[in-house]
CSV table of C-alpha atoms in Angstrom, one decimal:
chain,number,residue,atom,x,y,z
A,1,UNK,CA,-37.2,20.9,-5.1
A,2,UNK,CA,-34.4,23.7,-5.3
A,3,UNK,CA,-35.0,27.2,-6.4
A,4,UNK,CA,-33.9,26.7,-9.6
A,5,UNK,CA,-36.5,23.5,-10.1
A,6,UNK,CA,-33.6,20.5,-9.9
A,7,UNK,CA,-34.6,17.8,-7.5
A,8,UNK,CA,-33.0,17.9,-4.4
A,9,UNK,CA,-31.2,14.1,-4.0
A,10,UNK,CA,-32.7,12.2,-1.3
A,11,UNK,CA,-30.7,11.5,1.6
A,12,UNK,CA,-30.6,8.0,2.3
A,13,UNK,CA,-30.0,8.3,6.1
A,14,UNK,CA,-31.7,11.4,6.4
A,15,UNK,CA,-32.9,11.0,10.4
A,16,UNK,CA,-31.2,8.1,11.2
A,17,UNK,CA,-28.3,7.8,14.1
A,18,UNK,CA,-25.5,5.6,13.6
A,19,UNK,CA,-22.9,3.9,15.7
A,20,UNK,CA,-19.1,3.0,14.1
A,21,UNK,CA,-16.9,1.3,15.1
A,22,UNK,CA,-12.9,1.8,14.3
A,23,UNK,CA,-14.0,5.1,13.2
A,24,UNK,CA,-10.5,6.8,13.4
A,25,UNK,CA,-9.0,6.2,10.1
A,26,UNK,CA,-9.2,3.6,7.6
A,27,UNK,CA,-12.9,2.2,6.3
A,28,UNK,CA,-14.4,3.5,9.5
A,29,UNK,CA,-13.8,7.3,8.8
A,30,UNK,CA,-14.4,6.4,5.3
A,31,UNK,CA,-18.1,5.0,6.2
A,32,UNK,CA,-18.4,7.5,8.8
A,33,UNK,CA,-18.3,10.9,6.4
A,34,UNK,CA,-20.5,8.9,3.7
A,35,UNK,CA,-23.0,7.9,6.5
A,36,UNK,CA,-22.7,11.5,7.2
A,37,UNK,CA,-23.0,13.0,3.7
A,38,UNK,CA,-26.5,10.5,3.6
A,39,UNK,CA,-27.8,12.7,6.5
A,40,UNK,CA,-27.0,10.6,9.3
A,41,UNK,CA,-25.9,11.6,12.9
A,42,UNK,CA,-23.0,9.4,14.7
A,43,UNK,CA,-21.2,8.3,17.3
A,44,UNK,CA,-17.7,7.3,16.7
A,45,UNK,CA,-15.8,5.0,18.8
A,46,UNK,CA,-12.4,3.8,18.7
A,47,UNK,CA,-9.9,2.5,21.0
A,48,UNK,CA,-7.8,5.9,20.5
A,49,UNK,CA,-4.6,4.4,21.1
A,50,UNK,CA,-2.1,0.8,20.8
A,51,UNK,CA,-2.4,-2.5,22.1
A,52,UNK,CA,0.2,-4.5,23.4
A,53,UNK,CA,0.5,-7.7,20.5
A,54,UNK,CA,-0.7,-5.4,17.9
A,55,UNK,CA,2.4,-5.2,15.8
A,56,UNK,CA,1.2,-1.9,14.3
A,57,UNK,CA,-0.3,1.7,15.6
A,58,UNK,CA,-3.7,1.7,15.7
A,59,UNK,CA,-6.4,4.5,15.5
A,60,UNK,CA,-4.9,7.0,17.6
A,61,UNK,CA,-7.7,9.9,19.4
A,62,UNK,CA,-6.6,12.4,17.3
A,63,UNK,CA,-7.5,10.6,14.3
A,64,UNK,CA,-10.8,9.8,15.5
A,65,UNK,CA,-11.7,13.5,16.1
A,66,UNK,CA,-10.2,14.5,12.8
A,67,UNK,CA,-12.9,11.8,11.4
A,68,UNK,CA,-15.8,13.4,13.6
A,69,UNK,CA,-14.3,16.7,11.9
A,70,UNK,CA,-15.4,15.6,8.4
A,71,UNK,CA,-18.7,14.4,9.5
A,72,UNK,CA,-19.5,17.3,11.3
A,73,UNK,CA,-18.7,19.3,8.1
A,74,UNK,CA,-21.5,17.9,6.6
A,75,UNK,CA,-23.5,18.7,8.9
A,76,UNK,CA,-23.9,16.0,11.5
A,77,UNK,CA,-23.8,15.8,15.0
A,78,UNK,CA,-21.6,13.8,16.6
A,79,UNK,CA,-19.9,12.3,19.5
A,80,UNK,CA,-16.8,10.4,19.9
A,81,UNK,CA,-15.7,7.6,22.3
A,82,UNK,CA,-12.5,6.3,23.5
A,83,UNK,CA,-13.5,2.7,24.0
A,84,UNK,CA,-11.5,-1.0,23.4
A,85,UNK,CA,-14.4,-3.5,22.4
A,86,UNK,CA,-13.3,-6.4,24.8
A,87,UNK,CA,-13.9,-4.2,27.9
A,88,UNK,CA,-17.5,-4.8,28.3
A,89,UNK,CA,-17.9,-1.8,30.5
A,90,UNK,CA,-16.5,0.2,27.9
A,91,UNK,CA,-19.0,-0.8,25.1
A,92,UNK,CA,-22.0,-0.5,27.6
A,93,UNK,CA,-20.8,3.2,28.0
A,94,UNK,CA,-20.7,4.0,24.2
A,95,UNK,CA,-24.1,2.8,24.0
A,96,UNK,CA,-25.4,4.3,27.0
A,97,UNK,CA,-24.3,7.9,25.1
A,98,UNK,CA,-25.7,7.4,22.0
A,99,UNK,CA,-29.1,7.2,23.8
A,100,UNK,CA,-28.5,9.8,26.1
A,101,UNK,CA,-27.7,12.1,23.3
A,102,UNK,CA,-30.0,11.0,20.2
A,103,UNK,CA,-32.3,8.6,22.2
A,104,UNK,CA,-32.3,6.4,19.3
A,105,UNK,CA,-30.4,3.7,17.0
A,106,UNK,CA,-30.5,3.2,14.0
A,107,UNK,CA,-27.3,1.4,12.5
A,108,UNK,CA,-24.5,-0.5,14.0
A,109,UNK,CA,-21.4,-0.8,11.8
A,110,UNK,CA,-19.1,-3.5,13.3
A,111,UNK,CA,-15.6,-2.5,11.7
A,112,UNK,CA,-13.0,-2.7,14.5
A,113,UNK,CA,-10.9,-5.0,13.6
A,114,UNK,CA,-6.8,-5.5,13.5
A,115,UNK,CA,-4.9,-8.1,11.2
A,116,UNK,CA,-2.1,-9.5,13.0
A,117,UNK,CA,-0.5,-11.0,15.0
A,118,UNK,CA,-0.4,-13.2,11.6
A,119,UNK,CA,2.3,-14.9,9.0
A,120,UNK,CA,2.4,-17.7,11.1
A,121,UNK,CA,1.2,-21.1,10.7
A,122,UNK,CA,-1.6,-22.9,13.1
A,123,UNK,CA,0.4,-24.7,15.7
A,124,UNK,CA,3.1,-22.0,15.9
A,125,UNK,CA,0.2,-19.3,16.9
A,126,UNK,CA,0.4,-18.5,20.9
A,127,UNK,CA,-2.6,-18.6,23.0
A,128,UNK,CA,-2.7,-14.5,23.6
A,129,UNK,CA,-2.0,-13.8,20.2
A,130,UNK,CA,-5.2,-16.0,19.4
A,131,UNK,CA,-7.3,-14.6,22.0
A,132,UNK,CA,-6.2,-10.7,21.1
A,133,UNK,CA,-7.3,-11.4,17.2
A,134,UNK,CA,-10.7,-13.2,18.1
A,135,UNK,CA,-11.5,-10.6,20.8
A,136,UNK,CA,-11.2,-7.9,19.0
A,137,UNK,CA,-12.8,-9.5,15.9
A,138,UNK,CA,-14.9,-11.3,16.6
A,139,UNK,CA,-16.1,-10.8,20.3
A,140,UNK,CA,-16.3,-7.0,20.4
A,141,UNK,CA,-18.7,-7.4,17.5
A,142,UNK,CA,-20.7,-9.3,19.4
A,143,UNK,CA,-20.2,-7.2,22.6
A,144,UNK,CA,-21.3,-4.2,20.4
A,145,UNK,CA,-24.4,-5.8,19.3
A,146,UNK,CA,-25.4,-7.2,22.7
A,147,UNK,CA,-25.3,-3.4,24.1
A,148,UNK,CA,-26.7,-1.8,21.1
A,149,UNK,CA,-29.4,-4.2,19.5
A,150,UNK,CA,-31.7,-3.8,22.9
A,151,UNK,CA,-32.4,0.1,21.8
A,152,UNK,CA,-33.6,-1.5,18.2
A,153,UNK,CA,-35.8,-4.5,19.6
A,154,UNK,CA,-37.5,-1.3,21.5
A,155,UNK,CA,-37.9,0.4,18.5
A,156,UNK,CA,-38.6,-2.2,16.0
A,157,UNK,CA,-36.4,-1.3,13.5
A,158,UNK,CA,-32.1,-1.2,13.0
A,159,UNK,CA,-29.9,-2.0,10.9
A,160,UNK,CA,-26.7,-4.2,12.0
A,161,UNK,CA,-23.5,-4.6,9.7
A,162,UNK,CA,-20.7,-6.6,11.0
A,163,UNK,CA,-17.8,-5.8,8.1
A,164,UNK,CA,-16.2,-9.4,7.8
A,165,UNK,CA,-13.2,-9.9,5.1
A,166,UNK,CA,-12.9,-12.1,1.9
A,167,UNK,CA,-11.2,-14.4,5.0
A,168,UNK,CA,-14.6,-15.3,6.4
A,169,UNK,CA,-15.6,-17.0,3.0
A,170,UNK,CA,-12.1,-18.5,2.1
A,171,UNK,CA,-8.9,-19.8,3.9
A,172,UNK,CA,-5.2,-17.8,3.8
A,173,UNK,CA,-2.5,-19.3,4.7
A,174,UNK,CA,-0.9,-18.3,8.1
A,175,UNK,CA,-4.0,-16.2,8.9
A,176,UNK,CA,-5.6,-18.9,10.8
A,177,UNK,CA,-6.6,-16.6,13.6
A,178,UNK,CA,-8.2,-13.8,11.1
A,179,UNK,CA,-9.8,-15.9,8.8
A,180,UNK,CA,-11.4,-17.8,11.9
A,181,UNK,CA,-12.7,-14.7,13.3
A,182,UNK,CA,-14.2,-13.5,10.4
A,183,UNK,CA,-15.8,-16.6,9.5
A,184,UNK,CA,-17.2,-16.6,12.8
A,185,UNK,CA,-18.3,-12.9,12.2
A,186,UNK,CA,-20.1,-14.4,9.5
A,187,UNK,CA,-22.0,-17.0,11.8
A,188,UNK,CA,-22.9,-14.4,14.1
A,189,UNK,CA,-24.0,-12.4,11.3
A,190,UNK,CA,-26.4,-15.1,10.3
A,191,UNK,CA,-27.6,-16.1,14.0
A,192,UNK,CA,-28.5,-13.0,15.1
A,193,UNK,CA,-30.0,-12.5,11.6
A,194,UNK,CA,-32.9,-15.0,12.6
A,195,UNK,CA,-32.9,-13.9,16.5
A,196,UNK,CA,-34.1,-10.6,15.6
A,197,UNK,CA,-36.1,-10.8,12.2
A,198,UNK,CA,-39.2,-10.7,14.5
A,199,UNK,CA,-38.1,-7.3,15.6
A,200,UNK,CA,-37.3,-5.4,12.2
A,201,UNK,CA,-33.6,-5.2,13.3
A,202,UNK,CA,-31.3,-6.6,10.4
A,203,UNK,CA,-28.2,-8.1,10.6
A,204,UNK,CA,-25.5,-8.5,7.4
A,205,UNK,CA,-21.9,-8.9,6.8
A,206,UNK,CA,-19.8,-6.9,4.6
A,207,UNK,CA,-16.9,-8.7,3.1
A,208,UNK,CA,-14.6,-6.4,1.4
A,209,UNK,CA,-11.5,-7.5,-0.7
A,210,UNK,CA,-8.2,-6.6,-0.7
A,211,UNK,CA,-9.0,-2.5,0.0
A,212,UNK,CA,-6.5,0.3,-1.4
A,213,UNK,CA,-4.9,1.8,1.9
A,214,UNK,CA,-6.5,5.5,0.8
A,215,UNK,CA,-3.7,8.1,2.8
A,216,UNK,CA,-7.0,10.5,2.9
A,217,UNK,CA,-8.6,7.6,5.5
A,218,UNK,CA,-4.9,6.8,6.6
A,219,UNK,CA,-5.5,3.5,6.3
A,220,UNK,CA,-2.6,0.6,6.5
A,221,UNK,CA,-4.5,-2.6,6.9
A,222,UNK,CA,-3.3,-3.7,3.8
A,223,UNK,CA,0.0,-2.7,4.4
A,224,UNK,CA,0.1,-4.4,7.7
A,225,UNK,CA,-1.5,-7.9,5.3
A,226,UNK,CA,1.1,-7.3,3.1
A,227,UNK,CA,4.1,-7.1,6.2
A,228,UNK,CA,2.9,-10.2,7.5
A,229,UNK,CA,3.2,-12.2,4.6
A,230,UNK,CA,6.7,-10.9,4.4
A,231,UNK,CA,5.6,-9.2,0.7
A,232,UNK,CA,8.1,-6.1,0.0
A,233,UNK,CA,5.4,-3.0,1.1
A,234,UNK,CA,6.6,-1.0,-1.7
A,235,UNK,CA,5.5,-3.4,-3.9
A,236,UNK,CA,2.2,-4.9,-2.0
A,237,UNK,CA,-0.1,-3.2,-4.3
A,238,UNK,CA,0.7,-4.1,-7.7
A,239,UNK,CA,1.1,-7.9,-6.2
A,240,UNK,CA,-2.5,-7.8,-4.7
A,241,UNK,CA,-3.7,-6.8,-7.9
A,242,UNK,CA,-2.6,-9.7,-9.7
A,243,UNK,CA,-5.5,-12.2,-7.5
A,244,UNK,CA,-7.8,-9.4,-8.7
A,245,UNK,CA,-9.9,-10.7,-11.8
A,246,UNK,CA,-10.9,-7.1,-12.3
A,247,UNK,CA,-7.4,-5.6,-12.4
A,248,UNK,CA,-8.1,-3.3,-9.7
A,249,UNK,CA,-8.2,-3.1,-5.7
A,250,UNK,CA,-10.9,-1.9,-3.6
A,251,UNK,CA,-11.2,1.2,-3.2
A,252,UNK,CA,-12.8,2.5,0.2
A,253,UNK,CA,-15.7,4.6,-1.1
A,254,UNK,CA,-16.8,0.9,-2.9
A,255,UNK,CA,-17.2,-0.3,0.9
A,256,UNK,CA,-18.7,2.8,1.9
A,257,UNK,CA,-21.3,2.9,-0.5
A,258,UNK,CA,-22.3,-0.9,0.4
A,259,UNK,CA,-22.8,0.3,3.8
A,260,UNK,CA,-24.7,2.6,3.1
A,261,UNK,CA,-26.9,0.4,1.2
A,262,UNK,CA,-27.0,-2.0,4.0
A,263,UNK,CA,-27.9,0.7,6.5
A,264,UNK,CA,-30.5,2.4,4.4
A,265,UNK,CA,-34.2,2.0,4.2
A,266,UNK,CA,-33.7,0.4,0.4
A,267,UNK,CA,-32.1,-3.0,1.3
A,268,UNK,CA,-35.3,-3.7,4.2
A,269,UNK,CA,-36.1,-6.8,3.5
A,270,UNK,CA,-32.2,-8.0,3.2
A,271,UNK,CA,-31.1,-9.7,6.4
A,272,UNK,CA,-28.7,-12.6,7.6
A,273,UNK,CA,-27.1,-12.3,4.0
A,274,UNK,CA,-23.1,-11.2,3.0
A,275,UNK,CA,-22.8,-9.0,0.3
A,276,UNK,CA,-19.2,-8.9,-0.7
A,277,UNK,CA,-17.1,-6.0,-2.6
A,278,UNK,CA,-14.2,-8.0,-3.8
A,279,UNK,CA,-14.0,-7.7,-7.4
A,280,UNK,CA,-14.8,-11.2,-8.2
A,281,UNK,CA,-12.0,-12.6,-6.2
A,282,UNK,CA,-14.0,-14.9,-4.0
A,283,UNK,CA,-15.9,-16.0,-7.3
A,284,UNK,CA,-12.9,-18.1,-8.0
């Protein structure tokens, strides 16, 4: 209770440590301060800088220590990595400092994630461009997991979440290497589900819709959706709207606040499942 008798809100990661990854801008730094508003501690990893194929900039390390900024603000501790998820020694590092400075793990979010090289179709896709969108996507989840999950079998408890898209439960055309990744997120999601029920540890997918690029997270993936579908960027929002049957786009806090569901102590008994924030468009 306060001093003035209100209830004092429960924290819904009050003790908890988590680990996000593509923290620097976009839904990572927007589930990163809500994670941290819930009471928990973090580490924050991004790559901190481009990579050759990506057509766009990605998280650069300034953003990511502008995100760890707002967390800290709220009072968490934190600790930020430079790491690219397909270099395995890289994710074995992250994970070997989050237990060297909080000796536990609690939740994993999966988020790093780039959308193109796209906007072209199947047979025209080269064989790095294919292997930069699945790496990223869908192997550096799985990387993560494999380095991070071992600290949660040990503690008998964790929570994975492996954010997907609306393109692992659907098909878009000249996306074939996205919307193959994520649906493979979503198989891994569902795999390791099973592998580790005996152990308490949890594993979802989060399958957001077409998300509102919020400047406060500097976010641009839908932007970048928008470029390689050759729709005018000026315009991109008000024509994404349109497929939505409730009028609106996504807004990050929506994802957020799943997340923080998914991580929390509330959704225990939910594992190997996909909860989707699209607005009704995969309901179609």
């Amino acid at each position: 209770m306060t001093a003035t008798g209100e209830r004092t809100p429960r924290a819904l990661l009050g003790g908890k440590t988590a680990v996000v990854t593509g923290a620097a801008r976009g839904l990572g730094r927007a589930c990163a301060v809500r994670f941290a508003e819930e009471g928990a501690d973090l580490v924050l990893v991004d790559i901190g800088g481009d990579l050759p194929g990506v057509p766009y900039p990605l998280g650069s390390g300034s953003q990511l220590e502008h995100t760890a900024k707002l967390c800290r603000a709220h009072g968490a501790a934190v600790v930020t990595v430079a790491a690219d998820v397909r270099r395995p020694e890289a994710v074995e590092e992250a994970a070997r400092q989050t237990l060297e400075r909080f000796g536990t793990v609690d939740v994993l979010l999966n988020n790093a994630g780039i959308a193109a090289p796209s906007g072209k179709a199947v047979h025209e896709i080269a064989e790095e461009e294919w292997d930069l969108m699945v790496g990223v996507d869908l192997t550096g989840a799985w990387r993560m997991t494999k380095a991070v999950v071992p600290a949660m079998v040990r503690q008998r408890s964790g929570s994975v979440i492996n954010v997907a898209s609306t393109a692992g439960l659907v098909g878009y055309r000249h996306f074939a290497g996205y919307v193959a990744a994520k649906h493979g997120l979503i198989g891994l999601t569902k795999a390791a589900a099973l592998d580790y029920a005996p152990f308490r540890v949890r594993v979802n997918a989060l399958c957001p819709g077409s998300v509102r690029d919020d400047p406060l997270n500097e976010g641009r993936m839908l932007a970048e959706i928008a470029r390689s579908l050759e729709v005018d960027v000026d315009e991109h929002e008000e024509i994404f709207v349109q497929s939505q049957p409730m009028n609106s786009l996504i807004e990050p806090q929506d994802i957020a606040g799943a997340a923080v569901w998914l991580a929390g102590d509330d959704s225990r008994q939910v594992t190997g499942t996909t909860l989707t924030v699209d607005g009704g468009f995969s309901a179609r």
